[in-house]
Coordinates of N, CA and C in Angstrom, one line a residue:
X1088 N 0.8 -1.2 0.0 CA 0.0 0.0 0.0 C 0.9 1.2 0.0
X1089 N 0.6 2.2 -0.9 CA 1.3 3.4 -1.0 C 0.4 4.6 -0.6
X1090 N 0.9 5.4 0.3 CA 0.1 6.6 0.7 C 1.0 7.8 0.2
X1091 N 0.2 8.9 0.1 CA 0.8 10.2 -0.4 C 0.0 11.4 0.1
X1092 N 0.7 12.5 0.2 CA 0.0 13.8 0.4 C 0.0 14.4 -1.1
X1093 N -1.1 14.9 -1.4 CA -1.1 15.8 -2.7 C -1.5 17.2 -2.4
X1094 N -0.5 18.1 -2.6 CA -0.7 19.5 -2.4 C -1.2 20.1 -3.6
X1095 N -2.3 20.9 -3.5 CA -3.0 21.4 -4.6 C -3.2 22.9 -4.6
X1096 N -2.9 23.5 -5.7 CA -3.2 25.0 -5.9 C -4.5 25.0 -6.7
X1097 N -5.4 26.0 -6.3 CA -6.7 26.1 -7.1 C -6.8 27.5 -7.6
X1098 N -7.8 27.7 -8.5 CA -8.2 29.0 -8.8 C -8.8 29.7 -7.6
X1099 N -8.8 31.0 -7.6 CA -9.3 31.8 -6.5 C -10.7 31.4 -6.2
X1100 N -11.0 31.2 -4.9 CA -12.4 30.9 -4.5 C -12.8 29.4 -4.7
X1101 N -12.0 28.6 -5.2 CA -12.4 27.2 -5.5 C -11.9 26.1 -4.6
X1102 N -11.2 26.5 -3.5 CA -10.6 25.5 -2.6 C -11.6 24.7 -2.0
X1103 N -12.7 25.2 -1.4 CA -13.7 24.3 -0.7 C -14.4 23.4 -1.7
X1104 N -14.7 23.8 -2.9 CA -15.3 23.0 -3.9 C -14.4 21.9 -4.3
X1105 N -13.2 22.2 -4.5 CA -12.1 21.2 -5.0 C -12.0 20.2 -3.9
X1106 N -11.9 20.5 -2.7 CA -11.7 19.6 -1.5 C -12.9 18.7 -1.4
X1107 N -14.0 19.3 -1.5 CA -15.3 18.4 -1.4 C -15.4 17.4 -2.5
X1108 N -15.1 17.8 -3.8 CA -15.1 16.9 -4.9 C -14.1 15.9 -4.8
X1109 N -12.9 16.2 -4.5 CA -11.8 15.2 -4.4 C -12.0 14.2 -3.2
X1110 N -12.7 14.7 -2.1 CA -12.9 13.8 -1.0 C -13.8 12.5 -1.4
X1111 N -14.6 12.7 -2.4 CA -15.5 11.6 -2.8 C -14.8 10.6 -3.8
X1112 N -13.6 10.9 -4.2 CA -13.0 10.0 -5.2 C -12.4 8.8 -4.5
X1113 N -12.5 7.6 -5.2 CA -11.9 6.4 -4.6 C -10.4 6.5 -4.4
X1114 N -9.9 6.0 -3.2 CA -8.6 6.2 -2.8 C -8.2 7.3 -2.0
X1115 N -9.1 8.2 -1.9 CA -8.8 9.5 -1.1 C -9.2 9.2 0.3
X1116 N -8.2 9.4 1.3 CA -8.5 9.2 2.7 C -9.1 10.5 3.3
X1117 N -8.5 11.6 2.9 CA -9.0 13.0 3.5 C -8.6 14.0 2.5
X1118 N -9.4 15.0 2.5 CA -9.1 16.3 1.6 C -9.6 17.5 2.5
X1119 N -8.6 18.4 2.7 CA -8.9 19.6 3.5 C -8.5 20.8 2.7
X1120 N -9.3 21.9 2.8 CA -8.9 23.2 2.3 C -8.1 23.9 3.4
X1121 N -7.0 24.5 3.0 CA -6.1 25.0 4.0 C -5.6 26.4 3.5
X1122 N -4.8 27.2 4.4 CA -4.3 28.4 4.0 C -2.8 28.2 3.7
X1123 N -2.1 29.2 3.0 CA -0.7 29.1 2.7 C -0.5 29.0 1.2
X1124 N 0.7 28.5 0.8 CA 1.0 28.4 -0.6 C 0.1 27.4 -1.4
X1125 N -0.5 26.5 -0.7 CA -1.4 25.5 -1.2 C -2.7 25.7 -0.7
X1126 N -3.8 25.4 -1.5 CA -5.2 25.6 -1.1 C -5.9 24.4 -0.6
X1127 N -5.4 23.2 -1.0 CA -6.1 21.9 -0.6 C -4.9 21.0 -0.3
X1128 N -5.0 20.2 0.7 CA -4.1 19.1 1.0 C -4.9 17.8 1.0
X1129 N -4.4 16.8 0.3 CA -5.2 15.6 0.2 C -4.3 14.4 0.7
X1130 N -4.9 13.4 1.4 CA -4.1 12.2 1.8 C -4.8 11.1 0.9
X1131 N -4.0 10.4 0.1 CA -4.5 9.4 -0.7 C -3.7 8.1 -0.5
X1132 N -4.3 7.0 -1.0 CA -3.6 5.7 -0.9 C -4.0 4.8 -2.1
X1133 N -3.1 4.1 -2.5 CA -3.3 3.1 -3.7 C -2.4 1.9 -3.5
X1134 N -2.6 0.9 -4.3 CA -1.9 -0.3 -4.2 C -0.4 -0.2 -4.6
X1135 N -0.1 0.6 -5.6 CA 1.3 0.8 -6.1 C 1.5 2.2 -6.5
X1136 N 2.8 2.5 -6.7 CA 3.1 3.9 -7.1 C 2.6 4.2 -8.5
X1137 N 2.5 3.2 -9.3 CA 1.9 3.4 -10.7 C 0.4 3.8 -10.5
X1138 N -0.3 3.0 -9.7 CA -1.7 3.3 -9.4 C -1.9 4.7 -8.9
X1139 N -1.0 5.1 -8.0 CA -1.0 6.4 -7.4 C -0.9 7.5 -8.6
X1140 N 0.0 7.4 -9.3 CA 0.3 8.3 -10.5 C -0.9 8.3 -11.4
X1141 N -1.5 7.2 -11.7 CA -2.7 7.1 -12.5 C -3.9 7.9 -11.8
X1142 N -4.1 7.7 -10.6 CA -5.1 8.4 -9.8 C -5.0 9.9 -9.9
X1143 N -3.8 10.3 -9.7 CA -3.5 11.7 -9.7 C -3.8 12.3 -11.1
X1144 N -3.2 11.7 -12.1 CA -3.4 12.2 -13.4 C -4.9 12.1 -14.0
X1145 N -5.4 10.9 -13.8 CA -6.7 10.6 -14.4 C -7.9 11.1 -13.6
X1146 N -7.8 11.2 -12.3 CA -8.9 11.6 -11.5 C -8.7 13.0 -10.8
X1147 N -7.7 13.1 -10.0 CA -7.5 14.3 -9.2 C -7.3 15.6 -10.1
X1148 N -6.4 15.5 -11.0 CA -6.1 16.6 -11.9 C -7.2 17.0 -12.8
X1149 N -8.2 16.1 -13.0 CA -9.3 16.4 -13.9 C -10.4 17.2 -13.1
X1150 N -10.3 17.5 -11.8 CA -11.3 18.2 -11.0 C -11.2 19.7 -11.5
X1151 N -12.4 20.2 -11.7 CA -12.5 21.6 -12.2 C -11.9 22.6 -11.1
X1152 N -11.0 23.5 -11.5 CA -10.6 24.5 -10.5 C -9.2 24.3 -10.0
X1153 N -8.6 23.2 -10.4 CA -7.2 22.9 -10.0 C -6.2 23.5 -11.0
X1154 N -5.3 24.2 -10.5 CA -4.2 24.8 -11.4 C -2.9 24.1 -11.3
X1155 N -2.6 23.4 -10.2 CA -1.3 22.7 -10.0 C -1.4 21.7 -8.9
X1156 N -0.7 20.6 -9.1 CA -0.6 19.6 -8.0 C 0.9 19.2 -7.7
X1157 N 1.2 18.8 -6.5 CA 2.5 18.3 -6.1 C 2.2 17.1 -5.3
X1158 N 2.7 15.9 -5.8 CA 2.4 14.6 -5.0 C 3.7 14.3 -4.2
X1159 N 3.5 14.0 -2.9 CA 4.5 13.7 -2.0 C 4.2 12.3 -1.3
X1160 N 4.9 11.2 -1.9 CA 4.6 9.9 -1.4 C 5.2 9.8 0.1
X1161 N 4.5 9.1 0.9 CA 5.0 8.9 2.3 C 6.0 7.8 2.2
X1162 N 7.1 8.0 2.9 CA 8.2 7.0 3.1 C 8.4 6.7 4.5
X1163 N 8.8 5.5 4.8 CA 9.1 5.0 6.2 C 10.6 4.7 6.2
X1164 N 11.4 5.5 6.8 CA 12.9 5.3 6.8 C 13.3 4.5 8.0

C-alpha cells in the first residue's frame, strides 16, 4: 500500500469545492482546504506507485478549478 499527500493549488475561491469533490474520489482518505501556498491538501492511498500516479493524473487533476498539484509519497525510513 502506497500513501501520499497531494498538495493542490486552485483558482481563487475554488478551494472548498475542490476539496469536497476530491474527497469523494476512490482512494482518497482525506481532503482539506487550507491556507498558505497550497489551497487543498489531500491524503491518498493506492496499491502501487503506478496506481497512485494514474489516480492523480486521471482523477485528481481532472477536477475543475485545480491549477497545479504536487504529489509527496509517504516513506518510512
